[in-house]
Coordinates of N, CA, C and O in Angstrom, one line a residue:
X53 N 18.9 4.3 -16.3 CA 17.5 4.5 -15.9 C 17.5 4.8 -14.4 O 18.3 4.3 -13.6
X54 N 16.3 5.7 -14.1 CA 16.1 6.2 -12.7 C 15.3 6.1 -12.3 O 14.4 6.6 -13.0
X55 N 15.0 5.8 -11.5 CA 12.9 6.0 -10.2 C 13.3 6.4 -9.2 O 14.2 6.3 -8.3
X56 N 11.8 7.5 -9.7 CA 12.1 7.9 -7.7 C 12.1 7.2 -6.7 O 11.6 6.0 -6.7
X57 N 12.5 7.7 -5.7 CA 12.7 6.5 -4.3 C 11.5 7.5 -3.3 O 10.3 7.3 -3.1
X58 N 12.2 8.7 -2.8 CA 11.8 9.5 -1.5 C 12.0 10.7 -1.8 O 12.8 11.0 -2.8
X59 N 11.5 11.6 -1.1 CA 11.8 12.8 -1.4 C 11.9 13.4 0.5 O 11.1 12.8 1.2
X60 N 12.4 14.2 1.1 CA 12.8 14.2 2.1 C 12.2 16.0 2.7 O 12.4 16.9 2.0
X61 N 11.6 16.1 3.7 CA 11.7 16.9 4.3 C 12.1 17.3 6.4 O 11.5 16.6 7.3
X62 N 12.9 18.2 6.7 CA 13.4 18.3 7.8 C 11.9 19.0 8.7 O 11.3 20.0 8.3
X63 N 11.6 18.4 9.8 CA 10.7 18.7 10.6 C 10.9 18.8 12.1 O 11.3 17.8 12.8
X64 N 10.6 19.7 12.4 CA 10.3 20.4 14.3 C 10.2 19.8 15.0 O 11.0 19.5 15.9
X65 N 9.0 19.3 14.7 CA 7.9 18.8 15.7 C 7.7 17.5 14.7 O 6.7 17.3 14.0
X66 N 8.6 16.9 14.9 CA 7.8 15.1 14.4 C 6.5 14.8 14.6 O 5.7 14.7 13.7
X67 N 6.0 14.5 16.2 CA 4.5 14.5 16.5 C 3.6 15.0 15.3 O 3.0 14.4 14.4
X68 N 3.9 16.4 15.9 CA 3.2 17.5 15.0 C 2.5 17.1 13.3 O 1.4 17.1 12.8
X69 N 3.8 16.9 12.8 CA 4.1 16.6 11.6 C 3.8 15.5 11.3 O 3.8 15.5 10.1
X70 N 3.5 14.4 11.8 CA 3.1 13.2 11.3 C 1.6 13.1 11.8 O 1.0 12.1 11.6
X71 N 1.0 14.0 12.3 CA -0.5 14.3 13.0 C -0.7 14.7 11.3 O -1.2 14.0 10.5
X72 N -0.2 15.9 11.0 CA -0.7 16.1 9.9 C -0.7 15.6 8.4 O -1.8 15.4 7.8
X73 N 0.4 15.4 7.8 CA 0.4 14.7 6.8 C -0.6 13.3 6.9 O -1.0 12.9 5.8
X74 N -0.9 12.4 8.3 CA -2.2 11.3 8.4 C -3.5 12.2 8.2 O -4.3 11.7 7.5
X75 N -3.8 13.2 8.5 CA -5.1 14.0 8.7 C -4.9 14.3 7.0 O -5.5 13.6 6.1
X76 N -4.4 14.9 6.8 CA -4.9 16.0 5.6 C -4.3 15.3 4.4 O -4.6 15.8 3.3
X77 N -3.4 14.1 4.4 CA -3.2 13.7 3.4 C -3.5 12.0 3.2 O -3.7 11.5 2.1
X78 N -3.5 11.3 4.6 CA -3.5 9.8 4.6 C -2.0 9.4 5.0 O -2.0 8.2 5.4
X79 N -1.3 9.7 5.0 CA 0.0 8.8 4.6 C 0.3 9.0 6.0 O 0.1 9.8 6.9
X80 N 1.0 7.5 5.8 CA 1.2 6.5 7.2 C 3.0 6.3 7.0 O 3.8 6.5 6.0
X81 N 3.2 5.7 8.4 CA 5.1 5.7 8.7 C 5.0 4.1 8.0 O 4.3 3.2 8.5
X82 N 5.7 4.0 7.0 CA 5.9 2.5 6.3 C 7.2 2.0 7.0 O 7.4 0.9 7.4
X83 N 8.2 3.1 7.1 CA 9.5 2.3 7.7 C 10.5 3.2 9.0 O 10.3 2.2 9.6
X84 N 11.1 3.9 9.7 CA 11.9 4.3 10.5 C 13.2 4.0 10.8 O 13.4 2.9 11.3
X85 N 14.1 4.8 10.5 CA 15.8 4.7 10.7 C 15.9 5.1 12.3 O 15.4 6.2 12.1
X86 N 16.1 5.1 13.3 CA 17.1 6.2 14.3 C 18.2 5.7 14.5 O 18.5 4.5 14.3
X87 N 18.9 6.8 15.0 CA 20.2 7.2 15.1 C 20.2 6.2 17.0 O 19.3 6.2 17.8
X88 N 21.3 5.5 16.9 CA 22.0 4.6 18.1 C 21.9 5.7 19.2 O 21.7 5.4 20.4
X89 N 21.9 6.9 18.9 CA 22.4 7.8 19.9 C 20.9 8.9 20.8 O 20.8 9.3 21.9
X90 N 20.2 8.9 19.7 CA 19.2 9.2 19.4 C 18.8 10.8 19.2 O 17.8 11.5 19.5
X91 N 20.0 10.9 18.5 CA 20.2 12.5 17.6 C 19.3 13.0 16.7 O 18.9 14.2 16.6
X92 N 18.9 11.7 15.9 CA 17.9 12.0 14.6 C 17.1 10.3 14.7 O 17.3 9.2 15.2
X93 N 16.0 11.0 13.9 CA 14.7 10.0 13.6 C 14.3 10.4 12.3 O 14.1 11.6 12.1
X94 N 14.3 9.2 11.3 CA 13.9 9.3 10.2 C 12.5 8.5 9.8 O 12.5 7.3 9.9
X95 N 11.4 9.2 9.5 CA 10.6 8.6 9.4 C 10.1 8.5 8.0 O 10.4 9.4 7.3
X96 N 9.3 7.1 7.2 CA 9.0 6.9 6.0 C 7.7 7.3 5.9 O 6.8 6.5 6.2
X97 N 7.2 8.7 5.3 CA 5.3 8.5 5.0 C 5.0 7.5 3.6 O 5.5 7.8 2.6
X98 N 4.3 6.5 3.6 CA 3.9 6.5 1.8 C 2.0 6.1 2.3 O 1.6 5.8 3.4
X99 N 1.4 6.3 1.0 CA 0.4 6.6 0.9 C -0.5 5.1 0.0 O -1.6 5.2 -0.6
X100 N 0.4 3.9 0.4 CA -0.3 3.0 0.2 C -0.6 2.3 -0.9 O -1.0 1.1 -1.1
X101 N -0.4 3.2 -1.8 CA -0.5 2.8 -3.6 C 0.9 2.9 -4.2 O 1.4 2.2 -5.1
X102 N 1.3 3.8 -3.6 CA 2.3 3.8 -5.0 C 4.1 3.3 -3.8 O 3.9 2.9 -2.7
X103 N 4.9 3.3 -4.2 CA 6.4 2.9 -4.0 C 7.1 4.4 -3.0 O 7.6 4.3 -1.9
X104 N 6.8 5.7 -3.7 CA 7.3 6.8 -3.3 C 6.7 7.2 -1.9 O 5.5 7.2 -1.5
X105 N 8.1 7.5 -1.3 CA 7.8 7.8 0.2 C 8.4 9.4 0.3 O 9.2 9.9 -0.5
X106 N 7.8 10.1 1.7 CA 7.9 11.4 2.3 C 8.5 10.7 3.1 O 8.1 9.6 3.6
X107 N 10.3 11.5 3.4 CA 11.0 11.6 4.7 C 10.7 12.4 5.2 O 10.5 13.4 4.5
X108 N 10.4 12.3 6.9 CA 10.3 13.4 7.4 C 12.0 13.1 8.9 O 12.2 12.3 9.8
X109 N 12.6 13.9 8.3 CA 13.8 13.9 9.0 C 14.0 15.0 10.4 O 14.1 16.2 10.3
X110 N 14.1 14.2 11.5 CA 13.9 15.1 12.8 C 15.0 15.0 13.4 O 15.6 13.9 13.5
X111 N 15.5 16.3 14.0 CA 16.9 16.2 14.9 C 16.8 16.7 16.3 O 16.2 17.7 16.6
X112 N 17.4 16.1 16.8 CA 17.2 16.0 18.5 C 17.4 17.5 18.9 O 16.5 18.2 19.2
X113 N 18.7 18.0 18.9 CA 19.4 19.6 19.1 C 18.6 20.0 18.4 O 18.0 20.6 19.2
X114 N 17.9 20.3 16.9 CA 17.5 21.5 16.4 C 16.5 22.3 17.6 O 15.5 21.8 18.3
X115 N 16.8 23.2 17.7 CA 15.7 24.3 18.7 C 15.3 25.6 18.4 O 14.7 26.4 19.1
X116 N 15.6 25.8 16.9 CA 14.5 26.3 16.2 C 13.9 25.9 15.1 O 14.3 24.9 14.5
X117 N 12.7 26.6 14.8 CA 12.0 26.2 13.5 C 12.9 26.1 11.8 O 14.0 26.7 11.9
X118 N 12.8 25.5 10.8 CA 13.6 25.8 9.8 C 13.1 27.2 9.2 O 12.0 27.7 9.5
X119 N 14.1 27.7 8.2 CA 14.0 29.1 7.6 C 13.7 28.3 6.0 O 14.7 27.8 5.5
X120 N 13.0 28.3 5.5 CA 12.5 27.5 4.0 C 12.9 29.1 2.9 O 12.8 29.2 1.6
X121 N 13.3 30.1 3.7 CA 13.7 30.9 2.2 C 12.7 31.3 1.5 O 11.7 31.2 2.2
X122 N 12.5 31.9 0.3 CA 11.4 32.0 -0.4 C 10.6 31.0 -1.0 O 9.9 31.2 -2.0
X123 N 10.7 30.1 -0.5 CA 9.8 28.8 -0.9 C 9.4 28.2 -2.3 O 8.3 27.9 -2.8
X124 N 10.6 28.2 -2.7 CA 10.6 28.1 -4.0 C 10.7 26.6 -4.7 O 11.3 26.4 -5.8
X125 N 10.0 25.8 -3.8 CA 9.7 24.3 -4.1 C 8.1 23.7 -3.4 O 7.4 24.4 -2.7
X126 N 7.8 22.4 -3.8 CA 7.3 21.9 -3.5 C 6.7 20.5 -3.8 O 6.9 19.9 -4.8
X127 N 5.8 20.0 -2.6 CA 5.4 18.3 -3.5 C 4.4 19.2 -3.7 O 4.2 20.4 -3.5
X128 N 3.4 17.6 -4.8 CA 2.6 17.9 -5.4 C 2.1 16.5 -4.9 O 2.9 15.6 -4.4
X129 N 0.3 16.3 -5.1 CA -0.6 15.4 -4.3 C -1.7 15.4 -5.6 O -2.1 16.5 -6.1
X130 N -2.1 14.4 -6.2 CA -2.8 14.3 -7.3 C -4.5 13.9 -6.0 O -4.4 13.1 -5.0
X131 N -5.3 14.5 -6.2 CA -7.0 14.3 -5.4 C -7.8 13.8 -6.4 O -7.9 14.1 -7.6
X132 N -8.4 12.7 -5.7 CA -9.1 11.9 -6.6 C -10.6 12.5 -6.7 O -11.2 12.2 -7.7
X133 N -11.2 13.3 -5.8 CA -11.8 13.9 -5.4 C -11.1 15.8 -5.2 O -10.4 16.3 -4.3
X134 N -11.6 16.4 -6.2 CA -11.0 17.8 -5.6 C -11.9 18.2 -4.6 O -11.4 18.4 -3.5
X135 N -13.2 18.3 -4.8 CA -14.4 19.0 -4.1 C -13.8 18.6 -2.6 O -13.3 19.2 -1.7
X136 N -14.1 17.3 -2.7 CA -14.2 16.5 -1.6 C -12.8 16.9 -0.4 O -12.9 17.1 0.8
X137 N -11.4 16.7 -1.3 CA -10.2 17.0 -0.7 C -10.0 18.4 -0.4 O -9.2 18.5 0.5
X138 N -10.7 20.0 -1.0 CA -10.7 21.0 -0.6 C -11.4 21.1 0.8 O -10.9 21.5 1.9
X139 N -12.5 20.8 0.7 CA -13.7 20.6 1.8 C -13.1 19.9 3.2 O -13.6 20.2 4.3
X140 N -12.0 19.0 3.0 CA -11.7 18.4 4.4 C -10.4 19.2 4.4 O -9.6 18.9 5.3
X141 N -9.9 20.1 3.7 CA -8.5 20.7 3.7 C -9.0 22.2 4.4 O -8.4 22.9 5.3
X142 N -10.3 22.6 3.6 CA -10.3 24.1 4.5 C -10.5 23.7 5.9 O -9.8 24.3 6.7
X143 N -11.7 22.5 6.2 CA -12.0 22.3 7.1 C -10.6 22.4 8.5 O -10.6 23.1 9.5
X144 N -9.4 21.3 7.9 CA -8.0 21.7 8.6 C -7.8 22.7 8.9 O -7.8 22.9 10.1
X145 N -7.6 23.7 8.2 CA -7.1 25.1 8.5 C -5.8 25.4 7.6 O -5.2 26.5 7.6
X146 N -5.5 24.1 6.6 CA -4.2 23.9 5.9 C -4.0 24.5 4.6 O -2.9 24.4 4.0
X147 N -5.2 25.3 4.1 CA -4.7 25.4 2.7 C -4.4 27.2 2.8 O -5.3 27.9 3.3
X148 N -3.1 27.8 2.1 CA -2.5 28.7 2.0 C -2.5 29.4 1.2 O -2.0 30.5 1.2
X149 N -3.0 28.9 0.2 CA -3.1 29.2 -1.3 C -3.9 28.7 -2.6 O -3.7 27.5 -2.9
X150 N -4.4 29.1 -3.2 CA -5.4 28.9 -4.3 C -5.4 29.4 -5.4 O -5.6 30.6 -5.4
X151 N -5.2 28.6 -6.6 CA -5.4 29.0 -8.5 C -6.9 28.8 -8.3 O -7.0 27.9 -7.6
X152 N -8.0 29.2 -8.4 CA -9.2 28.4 -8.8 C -9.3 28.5 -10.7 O -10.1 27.9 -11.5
X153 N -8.2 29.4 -11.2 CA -8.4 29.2 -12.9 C -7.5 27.5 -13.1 O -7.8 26.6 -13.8
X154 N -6.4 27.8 -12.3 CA -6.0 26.4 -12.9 C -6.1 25.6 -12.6 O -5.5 24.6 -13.0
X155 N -7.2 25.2 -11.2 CA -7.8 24.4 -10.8 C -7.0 23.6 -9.5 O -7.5 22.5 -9.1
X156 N -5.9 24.2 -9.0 CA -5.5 23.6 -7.8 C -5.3 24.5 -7.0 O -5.5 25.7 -7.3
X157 N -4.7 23.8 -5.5 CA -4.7 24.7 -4.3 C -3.6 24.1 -3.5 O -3.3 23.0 -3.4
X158 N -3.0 25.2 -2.9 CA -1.7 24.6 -1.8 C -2.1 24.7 -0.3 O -2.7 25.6 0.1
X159 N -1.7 23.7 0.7 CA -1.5 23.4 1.4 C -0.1 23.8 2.5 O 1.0 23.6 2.1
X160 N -0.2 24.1 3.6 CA 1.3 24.6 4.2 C 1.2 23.7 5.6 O 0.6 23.9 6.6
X161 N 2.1 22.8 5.3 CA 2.0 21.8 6.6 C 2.9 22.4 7.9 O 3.6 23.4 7.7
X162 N 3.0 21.8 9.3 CA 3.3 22.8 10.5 C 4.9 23.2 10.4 O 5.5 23.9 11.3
X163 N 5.6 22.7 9.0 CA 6.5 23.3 9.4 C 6.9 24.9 7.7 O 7.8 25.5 7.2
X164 N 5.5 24.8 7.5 CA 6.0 26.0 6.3 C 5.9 25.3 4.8 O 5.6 26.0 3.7
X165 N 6.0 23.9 4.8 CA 6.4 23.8 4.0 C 5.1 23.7 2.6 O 4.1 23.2 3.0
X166 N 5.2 24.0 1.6 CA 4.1 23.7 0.7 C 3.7 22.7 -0.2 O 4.5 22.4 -1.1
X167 N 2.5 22.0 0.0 CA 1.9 21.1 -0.8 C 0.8 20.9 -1.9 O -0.4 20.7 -1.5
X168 N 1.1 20.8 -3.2 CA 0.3 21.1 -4.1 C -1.1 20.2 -4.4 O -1.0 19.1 -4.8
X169 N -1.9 20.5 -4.3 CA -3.2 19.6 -4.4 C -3.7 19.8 -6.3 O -4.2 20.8 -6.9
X170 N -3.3 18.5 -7.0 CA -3.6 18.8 -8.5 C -5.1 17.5 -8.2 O -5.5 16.7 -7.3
X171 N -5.6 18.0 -9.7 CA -6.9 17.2 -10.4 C -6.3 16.0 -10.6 O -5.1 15.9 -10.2
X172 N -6.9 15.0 -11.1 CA -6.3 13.8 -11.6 C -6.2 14.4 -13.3 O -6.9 15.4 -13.7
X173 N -5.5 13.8 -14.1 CA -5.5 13.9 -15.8 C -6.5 13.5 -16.3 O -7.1 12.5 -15.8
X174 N -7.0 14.1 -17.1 CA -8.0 13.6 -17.9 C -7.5 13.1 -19.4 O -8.2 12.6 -20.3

């Protein structure tokens, strides 16, 4: 048997990046690793309800942006509220993309990366 734990993404601009995932999504630093040397900083987002956390993994030397390739992944963010959660997401400037047939919309946080905004299940 398996549970998710984390799921991990590499970021730039830590600041940056933890400005936004609090703004546009809620989620807050639950825990932090660094490095003795102070090479890398690992930070924990979770969102309060549930166990599953966002790494956001930052490295001291990186001095460019990352290259995400054709972007052929992503999280996904269940809105308890869609109306409500589009309306403070355009308002950001963050959403990149839009189904309105199948009823969600993505998000591209400061470093590229994409995040799925679904309905809740009925």
């Amino acid at each position: 048997m398996f549970s998710f734990n984390h799921f991990n993404f590499n970021v730039f601009d830590l600041e940056r990046s933890l400005k936004f995932y609090d703004e546009a999504l809620g989620l807050k630093p639950v825990r932090e690793k660094n490095a003795a040397d102070g090479s890398y900083k690992l930070v924990f987002l979770g969102d309060g309800v549930t166990d599953f956390t966002l790494e956001l993994t930052w490295l001291r030397d990186r001095d460019t942006p990352y290259d995400l390739g054709e972007q052929e992944f992503h999280l996904a963010f269940v809105a308890d509220d869609m109306e409500k959660a589009h309306e403070k997401h355009a308002r950001l400037g963050c959403i990149c993309f839009e189904n309105p047939k199948m009823g969600i919309y993505f998000l591209e946080d400061p470093d590229g990366y994409w995040i799925e905004i679904i309905p809740p299940r009925k």
